[in-house]
Amino acid sequence: MVTRAYTVAFQGVDARPVEVQCAVTPGLPGFSLVGLPDKAVSEARDRVRAALSAMSIALPSKRITINLSPADLPKEGSHFDLPIALSLLAALEIIPGDAVEETTSLGELSLDGSLVPVIGALPAAMAAAEENRTLLCPRASGAEAAWVEAARVLGAASLGEVVRHYTGQSPLSPSEPGEVTSDPTGRCLRDVKGQERAKRALEIAAAGRHHLMMTGSPGSGKSMLAARLPGILPPLAASEALETSMIHSLAGLLDEGGINRTRPFREPHHTASMAAIVGGGRRAGPGEISLAHNGVLFMDEFPEFPRAVLETLRQPIETSEVVVARANAHVRYPCRFMLVAAANPCKCGYLPDPARACARVPHCGEDYLGRISGPLMDRFDLRIEVPPVAFADLDLPAGGDTSEEVAARVAAARAVQQDRLGDRPGMRLNADAEGEALEEIATPDAEGRDLLIRVADRFGLSARGYHRVLRVARTIADLDGAVEVRRPHVAEAVSYRITNLKET
């Protein structure tokens, strides 16, 4: 007789169903595990044996074979412990096999039989809902998985509780979703003195999810401005929170099963590897660009990142997804993020200051910023210079709008964009608009179109640059409450892309 339990194998954010088959047959005693398991899965034999021994359950002197089907799908992770134990308990007729087959399970077993939380409970619950099965997982993972309302989630603290549940002695109660949390930044945009143009660019970038490049001398406030960006972004919508949390679940970043409604703000160091930024590694896990999905990726000291790492950003910026290719699998992760980059104007950082600049001016600046390729720079919608703040301005009281006031304008502009774009697939904000949708929503009036054509001709804008100016102009018009994109909106959008407009 062959008994079956069900679990999942993760490929990116997708949870592929796996059937765990168990056969106890006469023959030389042994416990074999087949079906392309990795090292962690192969070691499940010893953990399951010890957990059953702790419950005073002895394995029979027969041949035990566990098959993980489909056999050509790689199986990774310790979450296969629980389904292997369930299929074996069903084969030993300790628990009913038909009840086990109605459940998708995952969890790691300790040697004493307790269940250890594992990553991926949220996407596993999505897969269980699609298969119309109940999800059984460690109690600590239940609050996370319960966010999928379509699936019934049961959390257990030990394998003993699972056995008592299936035998009807003590049924498990359904898990409750964790708390909805938010991370108050405590950093107000009003704390930044001066830099009014940079604040305006930050507001435009937040309103339309436009990529922003800041250059300026050390200490001019680039990192300070970027750190206040989360305070002006609206909270995640329910669908966005679920998308982002699925990625964070696979990375083990969800705190006690809670869903965070604050948009991610990731700031990797410039020594990070390509696998850390884009995704990859032994298990082809998500990288920083995917962990920043629906949020912000801030890359300080942008030219200091390895050239190969920077160039890999070009395609994800355009497609909002990344494919991690391996010999045995292609793993796809979503990565709709807003890229905010900061850079010094040169290696020494004082190119604009003749009194402090090095002897290689201006070649040092050309060489330093030349590490950023033209195609990558072309993908930044907004490019601003952040000049040093005068010492006299630092003594002035804080002025300008607070983060709450700016956030209200950003939220209003985003609401207008979402209503305008409607149900167009893959389009939520102005930065996503393309093709006919872009022409429909962002075509400027006659004066604005004439200005944009002259600028494009004079400065040789690429087709990508032309369309990005249109998107930024549409966002500026939304912040202005204007129905039509006019010449002032186009002029401001162009000013953030081209610094010298004397001849236009």
Coordinates of C-alpha atoms in Angstrom, one line a residue:
M1 CA 0.0 0.0 0.0
V2 CA 1.2 3.5 -0.9
T3 CA 0.2 6.5 1.3
R4 CA 0.4 10.1 0.1
A5 CA 0.9 13.4 1.7
Y6 CA 1.2 16.8 -0.1
T7 CA 3.6 19.7 0.2
V8 CA 5.2 22.3 -2.1
A9 CA 8.6 23.1 -3.6
F10 CA 9.5 26.7 -4.2
Q11 CA 10.5 28.1 -7.5
G12 CA 10.7 31.8 -7.0
V13 CA 7.4 33.0 -5.6
D14 CA 5.7 30.1 -7.2
A15 CA 4.9 27.0 -5.0
R16 CA 4.9 23.9 -7.0
P17 CA 2.8 21.0 -5.6
V18 CA 4.7 17.9 -4.5
E19 CA 3.3 14.5 -3.7
V20 CA 5.1 12.7 -0.9
Q21 CA 4.6 8.9 -1.4
C22 CA 5.5 6.3 1.2
A23 CA 5.7 2.6 0.8
V24 CA 6.5 0.1 3.6
T25 CA 7.4 -3.2 2.0
P26 CA 9.1 -6.5 3.1
G27 CA 12.8 -6.6 2.6
L28 CA 16.1 -5.6 4.2
P29 CA 15.3 -2.8 6.8
G30 CA 16.1 0.6 5.5
F31 CA 14.8 4.2 5.0
S32 CA 15.5 5.6 1.6
L33 CA 14.4 9.0 0.2
V34 CA 14.3 9.5 -3.6
G35 CA 12.9 12.3 -5.9
L36 CA 15.9 14.7 -6.4
P37 CA 16.2 15.8 -2.7
D38 CA 19.0 18.2 -1.6
K39 CA 21.1 17.7 1.5
A40 CA 18.6 19.2 3.8
V41 CA 15.8 17.0 2.5
S42 CA 17.9 13.9 2.6
E43 CA 18.7 14.6 6.3
A44 CA 15.0 14.5 7.0
R45 CA 15.2 10.7 7.5
D46 CA 17.2 11.2 10.7
R47 CA 15.0 14.0 12.0
V48 CA 11.8 12.0 11.3
R49 CA 13.2 8.9 12.9
A50 CA 14.3 10.8 16.1
A51 CA 10.9 12.6 16.3
L52 CA 9.0 9.4 16.1
S53 CA 11.3 7.8 18.6
A54 CA 10.6 10.7 21.0
M55 CA 6.9 9.8 20.7
S56 CA 7.6 6.1 21.4
I57 CA 6.8 5.1 17.9
A58 CA 9.2 2.5 16.5
L59 CA 9.7 2.0 12.8
P60 CA 9.1 -1.6 11.6
S61 CA 11.9 -3.8 10.4
K62 CA 10.9 -3.3 6.8
R63 CA 11.9 -1.4 3.8
I64 CA 10.6 2.2 3.9
T65 CA 10.7 4.2 0.7
I66 CA 9.8 7.9 0.4
N67 CA 9.3 9.3 -3.1
L68 CA 9.0 13.0 -3.8
S69 CA 7.0 13.4 -7.0
P70 CA 7.5 14.8 -9.6
A71 CA 10.9 13.2 -9.3
D72 CA 12.6 15.6 -11.8
L73 CA 11.7 18.7 -9.7
P74 CA 14.5 19.8 -7.4
K75 CA 13.5 19.7 -3.7
E76 CA 15.2 22.1 -1.3
G77 CA 14.7 23.0 2.3
S78 CA 13.8 21.5 5.6
H79 CA 10.0 22.0 5.3
F80 CA 9.7 18.5 3.8
D81 CA 10.1 16.9 7.3
L82 CA 6.4 17.2 8.3
P83 CA 4.9 15.8 5.0
I84 CA 7.4 12.9 5.1
A85 CA 6.4 12.2 8.7
L86 CA 2.7 12.3 7.8
S87 CA 3.0 9.9 4.9
L88 CA 5.0 7.5 7.1
L89 CA 2.4 7.7 10.0
A90 CA -0.4 7.1 7.5
A91 CA 1.5 4.0 6.1
L92 CA 1.9 2.7 9.7
E93 CA -1.9 3.3 10.1
I94 CA -1.4 5.6 13.1
I95 CA -3.3 8.4 11.4
P96 CA -6.0 8.1 8.7
G97 CA -4.5 8.4 5.2
D98 CA -7.6 10.0 3.6
A99 CA -7.4 12.9 6.0
V100 CA -3.7 13.4 5.3
E101 CA -4.4 13.6 1.5
E102 CA -6.7 16.5 2.1
T103 CA -3.9 18.5 3.6
T104 CA -0.9 20.4 2.3
S105 CA 1.8 20.5 5.0
L106 CA 5.2 21.9 5.6
G107 CA 7.4 22.2 8.6
E108 CA 10.8 21.2 10.1
L109 CA 11.0 18.7 12.9
S110 CA 13.2 18.9 15.9
L111 CA 14.6 15.7 17.4
D112 CA 12.1 15.9 20.2
G113 CA 9.1 16.2 17.8
S114 CA 8.5 19.9 18.0
L115 CA 7.8 21.8 14.9
V116 CA 10.2 24.6 13.8
P117 CA 8.9 27.5 11.7
V118 CA 10.1 27.5 8.0
I119 CA 10.1 30.1 5.2
G120 CA 7.5 30.2 2.5
A121 CA 4.3 29.6 4.5
L122 CA 2.5 32.4 2.7
P123 CA 3.0 31.2 -0.9
A124 CA 2.4 27.6 0.4
A125 CA -1.0 28.8 1.6
M126 CA -1.7 30.2 -1.8
A127 CA -0.9 26.9 -3.4
A128 CA -3.0 25.0 -0.9
A129 CA -6.0 27.3 -1.7
E130 CA -5.6 26.6 -5.4
E131 CA -5.7 22.8 -4.6
N132 CA -8.6 23.2 -2.2
R133 CA -6.6 21.7 0.6
T134 CA -6.0 22.7 4.3
L135 CA -2.6 24.0 5.1
L136 CA -0.8 22.4 8.1
C137 CA 2.3 24.2 9.3
P138 CA 4.2 25.0 12.5
R139 CA 2.2 27.3 14.9
A140 CA 4.8 30.1 14.5
S141 CA 4.2 30.1 10.7
G142 CA 0.4 29.9 11.0
A143 CA -0.2 33.7 11.5
E144 CA 1.7 34.4 8.3
A145 CA -0.1 31.8 6.2
A146 CA -3.6 32.7 7.6
W147 CA -3.4 36.0 5.6
V148 CA -4.6 33.9 2.6
E149 CA -8.3 33.9 3.4
A150 CA -9.1 31.3 0.8
A151 CA -7.1 28.6 2.6
R152 CA -7.9 27.0 6.0
V153 CA -4.7 27.1 8.0
L154 CA -3.9 24.9 11.0
G155 CA -0.8 25.5 13.2
A156 CA 0.7 22.9 15.4
A157 CA 3.5 23.1 18.0
S158 CA 4.6 19.5 17.7
L159 CA 4.2 16.3 15.8
G160 CA 2.3 14.9 18.8
E161 CA -0.4 17.6 18.4
V162 CA -0.7 16.7 14.7
V163 CA -1.3 13.0 15.6
R164 CA -3.9 13.9 18.2
H165 CA -5.6 16.2 15.6
Y166 CA -5.9 13.5 13.0
T167 CA -7.0 10.8 15.5
G168 CA -9.7 13.2 16.8
Q169 CA -8.3 13.4 20.4
S170 CA -7.6 17.1 20.2
P171 CA -8.5 19.0 17.0
L172 CA -6.3 22.0 16.1
S173 CA -7.9 25.4 16.0
P174 CA -7.5 27.5 12.8
S175 CA -4.7 30.0 12.9
E176 CA -5.5 33.7 13.0
P177 CA -3.7 36.3 10.7
G178 CA -0.8 38.2 12.3
E179 CA -1.0 41.9 13.0
V180 CA -0.9 44.6 10.3
T181 CA 2.1 46.7 11.2
S182 CA 3.8 49.8 9.9
D183 CA 7.2 51.2 10.4
P184 CA 7.0 54.9 11.4
T185 CA 10.2 56.4 10.0
G186 CA 10.3 59.3 12.5
R187 CA 12.1 61.3 9.8
C188 CA 10.4 64.4 8.5
L189 CA 11.1 66.0 5.2
R190 CA 11.0 69.3 7.0
D191 CA 14.2 68.4 8.8
V192 CA 16.1 68.9 5.6
K193 CA 17.1 72.6 5.4
G194 CA 17.3 74.1 2.0
Q195 CA 17.4 71.7 -1.0
E196 CA 13.9 72.9 -2.2
R197 CA 14.6 71.6 -5.7
A198 CA 15.6 68.2 -4.4
K199 CA 12.5 68.0 -2.2
R200 CA 10.4 68.8 -5.2
A201 CA 12.1 66.1 -7.3
L202 CA 11.6 63.6 -4.4
E203 CA 7.8 64.4 -4.4
I204 CA 7.5 64.0 -8.1
A205 CA 9.4 60.7 -8.0
A206 CA 7.2 59.4 -5.2
A207 CA 4.0 60.4 -6.9
G208 CA 4.7 58.6 -10.2
R209 CA 7.3 56.0 -9.1
H210 CA 10.0 57.6 -11.2
H211 CA 13.6 56.6 -10.9
L212 CA 15.8 59.4 -9.4
M213 CA 19.5 60.1 -9.6
M214 CA 21.1 62.6 -7.2
T215 CA 24.7 63.9 -7.5
G216 CA 26.4 66.2 -5.1
S217 CA 29.4 66.8 -2.8
P218 CA 29.8 64.7 0.3
G219 CA 27.5 65.9 3.1
S220 CA 25.1 67.8 0.9
G221 CA 22.1 65.8 2.0
K222 CA 21.6 63.1 -0.6
S223 CA 21.3 60.2 1.9
M224 CA 19.3 62.4 4.2
L225 CA 16.8 63.1 1.5
A226 CA 16.5 59.4 0.5
A227 CA 16.0 58.3 4.1
R228 CA 12.8 60.5 4.2
L229 CA 11.3 59.0 1.1
P230 CA 9.4 56.2 3.0
G231 CA 7.6 59.0 5.0
I232 CA 6.0 60.5 1.9
L233 CA 5.0 57.2 0.2
P234 CA 1.4 55.9 0.7
P235 CA 1.0 52.6 2.5
L236 CA 0.8 49.4 0.5
A237 CA -2.6 48.4 -0.8
A238 CA -3.9 45.0 0.3
S239 CA -2.9 43.3 -3.0
E240 CA 0.5 45.0 -3.0
A241 CA 1.1 43.9 0.6
L242 CA 0.4 40.3 -0.3
E243 CA 2.7 40.4 -3.3
T244 CA 5.5 41.9 -1.3
S245 CA 5.0 39.7 1.7
M246 CA 5.2 36.5 -0.4
I247 CA 8.7 37.5 -1.4
H248 CA 9.7 38.5 2.1
S249 CA 8.2 35.1 3.3
L250 CA 10.6 33.3 1.0
A251 CA 13.5 35.4 2.4
G252 CA 12.4 34.7 6.0
L253 CA 11.8 38.4 6.7
L254 CA 8.3 38.4 8.0
D255 CA 8.2 39.3 11.7
E256 CA 5.9 36.9 13.7
G257 CA 3.5 36.4 10.9
G258 CA 2.7 40.1 10.6
I259 CA 2.1 41.8 7.2
N260 CA 3.8 45.2 6.9
R261 CA 1.9 47.9 5.1
T262 CA 4.9 50.2 4.9
R263 CA 6.6 50.2 1.5
P264 CA 10.0 48.4 1.5
F265 CA 13.1 50.6 1.7
R266 CA 16.2 48.6 0.8
E267 CA 19.6 50.2 0.9
P268 CA 22.3 47.6 0.0
H269 CA 26.0 48.4 0.5
H270 CA 28.1 49.0 -2.6
T271 CA 30.1 45.8 -1.8
A272 CA 27.1 43.6 -2.4
S273 CA 27.4 40.9 -5.0
M274 CA 25.4 40.4 -8.1
A275 CA 23.5 37.5 -6.5
A276 CA 22.6 39.8 -3.5
I277 CA 21.3 42.6 -5.7
V278 CA 19.6 40.7 -8.5
G279 CA 18.9 37.3 -6.9
G280 CA 20.6 33.9 -7.1
G281 CA 22.8 31.9 -4.8
R282 CA 22.6 28.2 -4.1
R283 CA 18.8 28.3 -3.9
A284 CA 18.2 31.1 -6.4
G285 CA 16.7 33.3 -3.7
P286 CA 15.3 36.8 -4.2
G287 CA 17.7 39.7 -4.4
E288 CA 17.5 43.3 -3.1
I289 CA 15.6 44.4 -6.2
S290 CA 12.8 41.9 -5.5
L291 CA 12.8 42.6 -1.7
A292 CA 12.2 46.2 -2.8
H293 CA 9.1 45.2 -4.8
N294 CA 6.5 47.9 -4.6
G295 CA 8.9 50.1 -2.6
V296 CA 12.3 51.8 -2.9
L297 CA 15.8 50.6 -3.7
F298 CA 18.3 53.2 -2.6
M299 CA 21.8 52.7 -3.9
D300 CA 24.2 55.1 -2.3
E301 CA 27.7 55.6 -3.8
F302 CA 26.2 54.4 -7.0
P303 CA 29.4 54.4 -9.1
E304 CA 31.2 52.3 -6.5
F305 CA 29.0 49.3 -7.3
P306 CA 30.7 46.8 -9.6
R307 CA 30.0 47.6 -13.3
A308 CA 28.4 44.1 -13.9
V309 CA 26.0 44.6 -11.0
L310 CA 24.9 48.0 -12.3
E311 CA 24.3 46.7 -15.8
T312 CA 22.1 43.9 -14.6
L313 CA 19.6 46.5 -13.4
R314 CA 18.8 47.7 -16.9
Q315 CA 16.4 44.9 -17.8
P316 CA 14.5 44.6 -14.5
I317 CA 13.9 48.4 -14.5
E318 CA 12.1 48.0 -17.8
T319 CA 10.2 44.8 -17.3
S320 CA 9.6 44.9 -13.5
E321 CA 10.7 41.3 -13.1
V322 CA 13.9 39.4 -13.0
V323 CA 14.6 35.8 -14.2
V324 CA 17.4 34.0 -12.3
A325 CA 18.6 31.4 -14.7
R326 CA 20.2 28.2 -13.5
A327 CA 21.1 25.0 -15.3
N328 CA 18.1 23.1 -13.9
A329 CA 15.6 25.9 -13.4
H330 CA 14.6 29.4 -14.4
V331 CA 13.2 31.3 -11.4
R332 CA 11.1 34.4 -11.9
Y333 CA 10.7 37.2 -9.3
P334 CA 8.7 40.4 -9.5
C335 CA 10.7 43.6 -8.9
R336 CA 8.6 46.7 -9.5
F337 CA 10.7 49.1 -7.5
M338 CA 11.7 52.8 -7.6
L339 CA 15.4 53.2 -8.0
V340 CA 17.0 56.1 -6.1
A341 CA 20.7 56.5 -6.7
A342 CA 23.2 58.9 -5.1
A343 CA 26.7 59.7 -6.3
N344 CA 29.5 62.1 -5.6
P345 CA 30.5 64.2 -8.7
C346 CA 34.0 62.7 -8.7
K347 CA 36.3 60.4 -6.7
C348 CA 37.3 63.1 -4.3
G349 CA 33.8 64.5 -4.2
Y350 CA 34.6 68.2 -4.5
L351 CA 34.5 68.8 -8.3
P352 CA 32.4 71.9 -8.0
D353 CA 34.6 73.5 -5.4
P354 CA 37.9 74.8 -7.0
A355 CA 39.4 75.4 -3.5
R356 CA 39.0 71.7 -2.5
A357 CA 39.0 69.8 -5.8
C358 CA 41.9 67.5 -6.7
A359 CA 44.5 68.2 -9.5
R360 CA 42.7 65.9 -12.0
V361 CA 39.7 68.2 -12.5
P362 CA 37.6 67.8 -14.7
H363 CA 38.9 64.4 -15.8
C364 CA 38.3 62.9 -12.4
G365 CA 34.6 63.6 -12.7
E366 CA 34.3 62.3 -16.2
D367 CA 36.1 59.1 -15.2
Y368 CA 34.1 58.6 -12.0
L369 CA 30.6 59.1 -13.4
G370 CA 31.7 57.4 -16.6
R371 CA 31.4 54.1 -14.6
I372 CA 27.6 54.5 -15.1
S373 CA 26.8 53.5 -18.6
G374 CA 24.7 55.7 -20.9
P375 CA 21.9 53.1 -21.3
L376 CA 21.6 52.9 -17.5
M377 CA 21.7 56.6 -17.0
D378 CA 19.0 57.0 -19.7
R379 CA 16.7 55.0 -17.5
F380 CA 16.6 57.7 -14.8
D381 CA 13.5 59.9 -15.1
L382 CA 14.9 62.6 -12.8
R383 CA 18.4 63.7 -12.4
I384 CA 19.3 66.5 -10.0
E385 CA 22.3 68.1 -8.5
V386 CA 22.3 68.5 -4.7
P387 CA 24.5 71.5 -3.9
P388 CA 26.1 72.0 -0.4
V389 CA 23.9 73.9 2.1
A390 CA 25.4 77.2 3.3
F391 CA 26.4 77.2 7.0
A392 CA 24.1 80.2 7.5
D393 CA 21.1 78.2 6.3
L394 CA 21.8 75.5 8.9
D395 CA 21.1 77.9 11.7
L396 CA 17.7 78.8 10.3
P397 CA 14.5 77.2 11.8
A398 CA 13.0 74.3 9.9
G399 CA 10.8 75.3 7.1
G400 CA 8.8 73.9 4.2
D401 CA 6.2 71.2 4.1
T402 CA 6.2 68.3 6.5
S403 CA 6.3 64.7 5.3
E404 CA 2.6 64.3 6.1
E405 CA 1.7 67.3 3.9
V406 CA 3.8 66.0 1.0
A407 CA 2.4 62.4 1.5
A408 CA -1.1 63.7 1.2
R409 CA -0.3 65.3 -2.2
V410 CA 1.5 62.1 -3.3
A411 CA -1.4 59.9 -2.3
A412 CA -3.9 62.2 -4.1
A413 CA -1.8 62.1 -7.3
R414 CA -1.5 58.3 -7.2
A415 CA -5.2 57.9 -6.7
V416 CA -5.8 60.0 -9.9
Q417 CA -3.3 57.9 -11.8
Q418 CA -4.9 54.6 -10.7
D419 CA -8.4 55.8 -11.7
R420 CA -7.1 57.0 -15.0
L421 CA -5.2 53.8 -15.9
G422 CA -8.1 51.7 -14.8
D423 CA -7.8 47.9 -15.4
R424 CA -4.9 48.1 -17.9
P425 CA -2.8 45.0 -17.1
G426 CA 0.6 45.9 -15.5
M427 CA -0.2 49.6 -15.3
R428 CA -0.7 51.2 -11.9
L429 CA 1.2 54.5 -12.1
N430 CA 2.4 56.9 -14.7
A431 CA 5.8 55.2 -14.7
D432 CA 4.1 52.0 -16.0
A433 CA 2.3 53.7 -18.9
E434 CA 3.4 52.8 -22.4
G435 CA 2.2 52.6 -26.0
E436 CA -1.3 53.8 -26.6
A437 CA -2.0 54.3 -22.9
L438 CA 0.9 56.8 -22.6
E439 CA -0.2 58.7 -25.7
E440 CA -3.7 58.8 -24.3
I441 CA -2.9 60.2 -20.9
A442 CA 0.3 62.2 -21.4
T443 CA 0.1 63.9 -24.8
P444 CA 0.8 67.6 -24.0
D445 CA -1.0 70.7 -25.5
A446 CA 0.4 72.3 -28.7
E447 CA 2.9 74.6 -26.8
G448 CA 4.1 71.7 -24.6
R449 CA 4.6 69.4 -27.6
D450 CA 6.5 72.1 -29.5
L451 CA 8.8 72.6 -26.6
L452 CA 9.4 68.9 -26.1
I453 CA 10.2 68.4 -29.8
R454 CA 12.7 71.2 -29.9
V455 CA 14.4 69.9 -26.7
A456 CA 14.5 66.3 -28.1
D457 CA 16.0 67.6 -31.4
R458 CA 18.5 69.9 -29.7
F459 CA 19.8 67.5 -27.1
G460 CA 19.3 64.2 -28.9
L461 CA 16.9 62.6 -26.6
S462 CA 16.4 58.9 -27.2
A463 CA 12.9 57.5 -27.7
R464 CA 13.1 56.1 -24.1
G465 CA 14.1 59.6 -22.8
Y466 CA 11.3 61.2 -24.8
H467 CA 8.7 58.9 -23.3
R468 CA 10.1 59.3 -19.8
V469 CA 9.9 63.1 -20.0
L470 CA 6.2 62.6 -21.0
R471 CA 5.6 60.4 -18.0
V472 CA 7.2 62.9 -15.6
A473 CA 5.3 65.7 -17.1
R474 CA 2.0 63.8 -16.6
T475 CA 2.9 63.3 -12.9
I476 CA 3.7 67.0 -12.5
A477 CA 0.3 67.8 -14.0
D478 CA -1.3 65.3 -11.6
L479 CA 0.4 67.0 -8.6
D480 CA -0.8 70.4 -10.0
G481 CA -4.4 69.0 -10.3
A482 CA -4.4 69.7 -14.1
V483 CA -6.4 67.5 -16.5
E484 CA -4.1 68.3 -19.5
V485 CA -0.3 68.3 -19.7
R486 CA 0.7 71.9 -20.5
R487 CA 3.9 73.6 -21.4
P488 CA 5.0 74.5 -17.8
H489 CA 4.7 70.8 -16.9
V490 CA 6.8 69.8 -19.8
A491 CA 9.4 72.5 -19.1
E492 CA 9.8 71.3 -15.5
A493 CA 10.0 67.7 -16.5
V494 CA 12.7 68.5 -19.1
S495 CA 14.6 70.5 -16.5
Y496 CA 15.1 67.4 -14.4
R497 CA 16.6 65.6 -17.3
I498 CA 18.7 68.3 -19.0
T499 CA 20.5 70.9 -17.0
N500 CA 21.5 73.3 -19.8
L501 CA 18.5 74.9 -21.5
K502 CA 19.9 78.2 -22.6
E503 CA 19.5 77.4 -26.3
T504 CA 15.9 76.2 -26.1

